[in-house]
């Protein structure tokens, strides 16, 4: 397993068991992540450490927070200076301890959806020409505008439900991981256009479909649409964002292979099904915020770092050049 420790797979599923692993493995850095985000953090942590850390997939945001609180209480300062904790911000409804890194956007998936990331994938993974990349950029802007105008509704729906549950101490009734964006938004036909399926066009229908019986007035959903700006997509749910990027990359591949939309035909050296292992394949191309680098440097004792000293936030972020 390349010296990585996945304690969940070994049956150790509690903060106490993870803490035991830490004290039994001195001089080793431990990284606590929610789960699927491990490839993203692995690449970036590795660039700053002298040796490979141990990653623990906790199984969700709350489990990472529980692990942090337990270890902070039990550990010495020296032990705590070799632990890193990473969680998604989500809709920013839950308080997270200051010693945990929280994403600037909804989740790490949002770091995969900027044009800068897509440009790197096109040039350095698919090896398309500069000309085709410029054409793809123009289509990306149109496709992003079309998609996000529709995605506002899905995000307002999810946010309103979660906010109500939190305010009223309700047990979560819907797992948004099971809410597939493709069921509501279609990206067929025009390469730069999305449409909302007419049979899921309003909040009443969405509530009925997901058996939402909370006494939430429809106006609450509409009012919460203002929290989601199509021109600033970092608040949009990450897994929805990743789906639209997958659609776009698939469309662009097909257009280039067939010489459509003005692309030079077959000017592409690598074709990939981006429905498969999307996070793993695109990890090294994703955006790296300076806040992440600053967190790692400030949290760890300097003897674990490969840097001569902390670099300021104004310095270029990691992976700025692939």
Short mmCIF file of C-alpha atoms in Angstrom, two decimals:
data_model
loop_
_atom_site.label_atom_id
_atom_site.label_comp_id
_atom_site.label_asym_id
_atom_site.label_seq_id
_atom_site.Cartn_x
_atom_site.Cartn_y
_atom_site.Cartn_z
CA UNK A 1 0.00 0.00 0.00
CA UNK A 2 3.00 2.27 -0.58
CA UNK A 3 3.49 2.70 3.15
CA UNK A 4 0.13 4.43 3.54
CA UNK A 5 -2.02 3.38 6.47
CA UNK A 6 -5.75 3.05 5.94
CA UNK A 7 -6.92 2.16 9.41
CA UNK A 8 -10.54 2.00 8.37
CA UNK A 9 -9.71 -0.98 6.21
CA UNK A 10 -7.98 -2.69 9.13
CA UNK A 11 -11.04 -2.48 11.36
CA UNK A 12 -9.81 0.45 13.45
CA UNK A 13 -12.71 2.87 13.12
CA UNK A 14 -12.55 5.06 16.21
CA UNK A 15 -10.52 8.11 17.29
CA UNK A 16 -9.10 6.03 20.13
CA UNK A 17 -7.73 3.45 17.70
CA UNK A 18 -6.30 6.15 15.46
CA UNK A 19 -4.66 7.81 18.45
CA UNK A 20 -3.09 4.50 19.43
CA UNK A 21 -1.63 4.22 15.93
CA UNK A 22 -0.12 7.70 16.25
CA UNK A 23 1.66 7.07 19.53
CA UNK A 24 2.89 3.69 18.28
CA UNK A 25 4.38 5.33 15.18
CA UNK A 26 6.62 8.17 16.37
CA UNK A 27 8.13 10.70 13.97
CA UNK A 28 5.43 10.05 11.38
CA UNK A 29 2.94 12.57 10.01
CA UNK A 30 -0.73 11.52 9.99
CA UNK A 31 -3.33 13.05 7.67
CA UNK A 32 -7.03 12.67 8.46
CA UNK A 33 -9.37 13.04 5.48
CA UNK A 34 -13.05 12.43 4.82
CA UNK A 35 -12.54 9.76 2.16
CA UNK A 36 -12.49 10.36 -1.60
CA UNK A 37 -10.46 13.52 -1.11
CA UNK A 38 -7.29 11.56 -0.26
CA UNK A 39 -5.72 11.71 -3.78
CA UNK A 40 -6.03 15.51 -3.86
CA UNK A 41 -4.41 16.05 -0.45
CA UNK A 42 -1.84 13.30 -0.91
CA UNK A 43 -0.16 15.03 -3.86
CA UNK A 44 -0.03 18.38 -2.10
CA UNK A 45 1.11 17.18 1.31
CA UNK A 46 3.82 15.08 -0.31
CA UNK A 47 5.33 18.17 -1.94
CA UNK A 48 5.99 19.71 1.47
CA UNK A 49 7.12 16.71 3.54
CA UNK A 50 10.45 14.97 3.80
CA UNK A 51 8.78 11.54 3.72
CA UNK A 52 5.47 9.89 2.92
CA UNK A 53 2.73 10.50 5.53
CA UNK A 54 0.07 8.08 6.71
CA UNK A 55 -3.43 8.83 5.48
CA UNK A 56 -6.52 7.86 7.44
CA UNK A 57 -9.90 7.91 5.70
CA UNK A 58 -12.28 8.75 8.51
CA UNK A 59 -15.54 8.25 6.66
CA UNK A 60 -16.97 11.77 6.65
CA UNK A 61 -16.63 15.31 7.94
CA UNK A 62 -18.00 14.64 11.42
CA UNK A 63 -15.59 11.73 11.90
CA UNK A 64 -12.62 13.97 11.02
CA UNK A 65 -13.80 16.53 13.56
CA UNK A 66 -14.25 13.83 16.22
CA UNK A 67 -10.74 12.54 15.53
CA UNK A 68 -9.30 16.05 15.83
CA UNK A 69 -11.00 16.75 19.15
CA UNK A 70 -9.94 13.41 20.62
CA UNK A 71 -6.32 13.69 19.50
CA UNK A 72 -5.99 17.33 20.55
CA UNK A 73 -7.22 16.36 24.01
CA UNK A 74 -5.05 13.25 24.37
CA UNK A 75 -1.89 14.24 22.57
CA UNK A 76 1.14 16.20 23.60
CA UNK A 77 2.14 19.30 21.66
CA UNK A 78 4.80 17.26 19.89
CA UNK A 79 2.27 14.65 18.79
CA UNK A 80 -0.22 17.27 17.63
CA UNK A 81 2.46 18.93 15.50
CA UNK A 82 2.53 15.88 13.25
CA UNK A 83 -1.20 15.61 12.51
CA UNK A 84 -3.17 17.25 9.70
CA UNK A 85 -6.96 17.32 9.34
CA UNK A 86 -8.89 18.17 6.18
CA UNK A 87 -12.63 18.72 5.64
CA UNK A 88 -14.94 20.26 3.05
CA UNK A 89 -16.68 23.54 3.85
CA UNK A 90 -19.96 22.30 2.34
CA UNK A 91 -22.70 24.92 2.73
CA UNK A 92 -20.85 26.43 5.71
CA UNK A 93 -23.56 25.45 8.18
CA UNK A 94 -21.38 23.66 10.72
CA UNK A 95 -18.66 25.05 12.96
CA UNK A 96 -15.24 23.50 12.42
CA UNK A 97 -12.37 23.76 14.96
CA UNK A 98 -9.61 26.15 13.90
CA UNK A 99 -6.97 23.41 13.83
CA UNK A 100 -8.68 21.72 10.88
CA UNK A 101 -8.19 22.80 7.28
CA UNK A 102 -11.50 23.68 5.67
CA UNK A 103 -11.79 24.22 1.93
CA UNK A 104 -12.27 27.76 0.63
CA UNK A 105 -15.02 26.42 -1.63
CA UNK A 106 -17.85 23.94 -1.07
CA UNK A 107 -15.50 20.96 -1.40
CA UNK A 108 -12.28 19.82 -3.03
CA UNK A 109 -14.26 18.94 -6.17
CA UNK A 110 -14.63 22.68 -6.80
CA UNK A 111 -10.84 22.87 -7.19
CA UNK A 112 -11.23 20.65 -10.27
CA UNK A 113 -13.68 22.88 -12.10
CA UNK A 114 -11.86 26.13 -12.91
CA UNK A 115 -10.77 26.91 -16.46
CA UNK A 116 -7.13 26.79 -15.27
CA UNK A 117 -7.65 23.15 -14.31
CA UNK A 118 -9.44 22.27 -17.55
CA UNK A 119 -6.71 23.99 -19.56
CA UNK A 120 -4.04 21.84 -17.89
CA UNK A 121 -6.04 18.70 -18.58
CA UNK A 122 -6.43 19.63 -22.25
CA UNK A 123 -2.79 20.59 -22.79
CA UNK A 124 -0.92 18.26 -20.44
CA UNK A 125 -3.13 15.17 -20.31
CA UNK A 126 -5.02 15.09 -23.60
CA UNK A 127 -2.24 16.97 -25.45
CA UNK A 128 -4.47 19.09 -27.67
CA UNK A 129 -3.06 22.02 -29.61
CA UNK A 130 -3.04 25.62 -28.36
CA UNK A 131 -5.58 26.47 -31.07
CA UNK A 132 -8.01 23.78 -29.97
CA UNK A 133 -7.50 24.81 -26.36
CA UNK A 134 -8.51 28.39 -27.18
CA UNK A 135 -11.64 27.15 -28.94
CA UNK A 136 -12.42 24.94 -25.93
CA UNK A 137 -12.11 27.96 -23.63
CA UNK A 138 -14.79 29.88 -25.51
CA UNK A 139 -17.12 26.88 -25.36
CA UNK A 140 -16.32 26.33 -21.69
CA UNK A 141 -17.43 29.85 -20.80
CA UNK A 142 -20.75 29.37 -22.59
CA UNK A 143 -21.30 25.90 -21.16
CA UNK A 144 -20.48 27.06 -17.62
CA UNK A 145 -22.92 29.98 -17.89
CA UNK A 146 -25.69 27.73 -19.17
CA UNK A 147 -25.13 25.04 -16.54
CA UNK A 148 -24.82 27.30 -13.50
CA UNK A 149 -27.95 29.26 -14.34
CA UNK A 150 -29.79 25.95 -13.87
CA UNK A 151 -27.69 24.58 -11.01
CA UNK A 152 -28.73 27.48 -8.78
CA UNK A 153 -32.07 25.73 -8.23
CA UNK A 154 -30.57 22.39 -7.20
CA UNK A 155 -28.15 24.07 -4.82
CA UNK A 156 -30.86 26.23 -3.28
CA UNK A 157 -32.94 23.08 -2.77
CA UNK A 158 -30.10 21.22 -1.01
CA UNK A 159 -29.08 24.23 1.08
CA UNK A 160 -32.63 24.95 2.27
CA UNK A 161 -33.16 21.35 3.37
CA UNK A 162 -29.87 21.18 5.27
CA UNK A 163 -30.45 24.58 6.89
CA UNK A 164 -33.89 23.55 8.10
CA UNK A 165 -32.58 20.27 9.54
CA UNK A 166 -29.81 22.08 11.40
CA UNK A 167 -32.07 24.83 12.76
CA UNK A 168 -34.70 22.35 13.92
CA UNK A 169 -32.43 19.51 15.12
CA UNK A 170 -33.90 17.17 12.54
CA UNK A 171 -32.20 13.94 11.55
CA UNK A 172 -30.95 14.11 7.97
CA UNK A 173 -33.59 12.61 5.70
CA UNK A 174 -31.92 12.86 2.31
CA UNK A 175 -28.43 11.90 1.26
CA UNK A 176 -27.44 14.33 -1.42
CA UNK A 177 -24.85 11.87 -2.72
CA UNK A 178 -27.85 10.01 -4.10
CA UNK A 179 -29.15 13.14 -5.82
CA UNK A 180 -27.78 12.82 -9.34
CA UNK A 181 -27.52 16.09 -11.21
CA UNK A 182 -28.00 14.30 -14.53
CA UNK A 183 -31.54 13.46 -13.51
CA UNK A 184 -32.44 17.13 -13.46
CA UNK A 185 -30.10 18.84 -15.90
CA UNK A 186 -29.39 17.55 -19.39
CA UNK A 187 -26.33 18.37 -21.47
CA UNK A 188 -27.38 16.78 -24.74
CA UNK A 189 -27.17 18.33 -28.17
CA UNK A 190 -25.51 21.77 -28.23
CA UNK A 191 -21.99 21.46 -26.82
CA UNK A 192 -22.32 24.74 -24.93
CA UNK A 193 -25.86 24.41 -23.58
CA UNK A 194 -27.72 22.66 -20.75
CA UNK A 195 -31.47 22.37 -20.15
CA UNK A 196 -33.55 21.67 -17.04
CA UNK A 197 -35.80 18.65 -17.43
CA UNK A 198 -39.41 19.83 -17.45
CA UNK A 199 -40.59 17.02 -15.15
CA UNK A 200 -38.33 18.33 -12.34
CA UNK A 201 -38.82 22.02 -12.96
CA UNK A 202 -39.99 23.30 -9.57
CA UNK A 203 -39.29 22.93 -5.85
CA UNK A 204 -42.62 21.29 -5.11
CA UNK A 205 -41.78 18.45 -7.47
CA UNK A 206 -38.28 18.11 -6.00
CA UNK A 207 -39.69 17.87 -2.46
CA UNK A 208 -42.25 15.27 -3.50
CA UNK A 209 -39.66 13.19 -5.32
CA UNK A 210 -37.36 13.09 -2.28
CA UNK A 211 -40.16 12.65 0.27
CA UNK A 212 -39.44 15.98 1.96
CA UNK A 213 -42.30 16.58 4.39
CA UNK A 214 -40.80 19.46 6.36
CA UNK A 215 -43.10 22.50 6.66
CA UNK A 216 -40.88 24.62 4.43
CA UNK A 217 -42.58 27.31 2.40
CA UNK A 218 -41.62 27.29 -1.27
CA UNK A 219 -40.56 30.91 -0.91
CA UNK A 220 -37.68 29.81 1.35
CA UNK A 221 -36.13 27.88 -1.55
CA UNK A 222 -36.51 30.85 -3.87
CA UNK A 223 -34.98 33.26 -1.36
CA UNK A 224 -31.96 31.01 -0.89
CA UNK A 225 -31.20 31.12 -4.61
CA UNK A 226 -29.51 34.45 -3.86
CA UNK A 227 -26.74 32.56 -2.02
CA UNK A 228 -25.59 31.00 -5.28
CA UNK A 229 -24.02 33.32 -7.82
CA UNK A 230 -23.50 31.71 -11.25
CA UNK A 231 -20.43 33.94 -11.66
CA UNK A 232 -18.82 32.67 -8.43
CA UNK A 233 -19.25 28.91 -8.39
CA UNK A 234 -17.22 28.06 -5.28
CA UNK A 235 -20.43 27.89 -3.26
CA UNK A 236 -21.95 25.31 -5.58
CA UNK A 237 -22.07 21.70 -4.45
CA UNK A 238 -18.81 20.06 -5.51
CA UNK A 239 -20.15 16.75 -6.76
CA UNK A 240 -22.62 18.59 -9.00
CA UNK A 241 -19.75 20.71 -10.31
CA UNK A 242 -17.64 17.65 -11.04
CA UNK A 243 -20.48 16.16 -13.08
CA UNK A 244 -20.74 19.19 -15.31
CA UNK A 245 -16.97 19.20 -15.85
CA UNK A 246 -17.17 15.53 -16.81
CA UNK A 247 -19.87 16.35 -19.34
CA UNK A 248 -17.77 19.15 -20.80
CA UNK A 249 -14.60 17.10 -21.16
CA UNK A 250 -16.52 14.27 -22.81
CA UNK A 251 -18.15 16.71 -25.23
CA UNK A 252 -14.83 18.38 -26.08
CA UNK A 253 -13.13 15.03 -26.74
CA UNK A 254 -15.88 14.02 -29.12
CA UNK A 255 -15.85 17.37 -30.93
CA UNK A 256 -12.09 17.28 -31.47
CA UNK A 257 -12.09 13.65 -32.62
CA UNK A 258 -14.77 14.46 -35.19
CA UNK A 259 -13.58 17.92 -36.18
CA UNK A 260 -16.75 19.71 -35.05
CA UNK A 261 -17.20 23.24 -33.65
CA UNK A 262 -14.17 24.45 -35.64
CA UNK A 263 -11.70 22.07 -33.94
CA UNK A 264 -8.81 20.57 -35.88
CA UNK A 265 -9.93 17.00 -36.42
CA UNK A 266 -8.24 14.28 -34.34
CA UNK A 267 -5.85 16.82 -32.81
CA UNK A 268 -5.82 14.93 -29.51
CA UNK A 269 -3.21 12.41 -28.34
CA UNK A 270 -5.00 10.88 -25.37
CA UNK A 271 -8.67 10.03 -24.96
CA UNK A 272 -10.11 9.12 -21.58
CA UNK A 273 -13.55 8.30 -20.20
CA UNK A 274 -13.83 10.98 -17.54
CA UNK A 275 -16.73 9.17 -15.92
CA UNK A 276 -14.07 6.78 -14.55
CA UNK A 277 -11.59 7.75 -11.80
CA UNK A 278 -12.20 11.44 -12.42
CA UNK A 279 -10.73 12.65 -9.13
CA UNK A 280 -7.68 10.43 -9.41
CA UNK A 281 -6.91 11.33 -13.02
CA UNK A 282 -7.39 15.07 -12.57
CA UNK A 283 -5.89 15.41 -9.10
CA UNK A 284 -2.52 16.85 -10.09
CA UNK A 285 -4.16 19.38 -12.40
CA UNK A 286 -6.60 20.75 -9.81
CA UNK A 287 -6.25 24.21 -8.29
CA UNK A 288 -4.23 24.49 -5.07
CA UNK A 289 -5.24 27.44 -2.85
CA UNK A 290 -2.49 29.17 -0.88
CA UNK A 291 -4.56 28.63 2.28
CA UNK A 292 -3.89 24.89 2.05
CA UNK A 293 -0.15 25.30 1.77
CA UNK A 294 -0.16 27.81 4.64
CA UNK A 295 -2.14 25.40 6.83
CA UNK A 296 0.28 22.51 6.29
CA UNK A 297 3.35 24.67 6.94
CA UNK A 298 1.90 26.31 10.05
CA UNK A 299 0.49 23.11 11.53
CA UNK A 300 3.53 20.82 11.30
CA UNK A 301 6.75 21.00 13.23
CA UNK A 302 9.50 22.21 10.88
CA UNK A 303 11.50 18.99 11.19
CA UNK A 304 8.85 17.18 9.14
CA UNK A 305 8.90 19.70 6.30
CA UNK A 306 11.10 19.75 3.24
CA UNK A 307 11.05 23.56 3.17
CA UNK A 308 13.80 25.78 4.51
CA UNK A 309 11.08 27.82 6.16
CA UNK A 310 7.44 28.82 5.76
CA UNK A 311 6.69 30.65 2.54
CA UNK A 312 4.26 33.57 2.64
CA UNK A 313 0.75 33.38 1.15
CA UNK A 314 1.79 35.71 -1.65
CA UNK A 315 4.20 33.13 -3.06
CA UNK A 316 3.07 30.93 -5.97
CA UNK A 317 0.99 27.96 -4.90
CA UNK A 318 2.01 24.36 -5.37
CA UNK A 319 1.43 22.66 -8.70
CA UNK A 320 1.26 26.01 -10.45
CA UNK A 321 3.36 24.43 -13.16
CA UNK A 322 2.63 20.83 -14.17
#
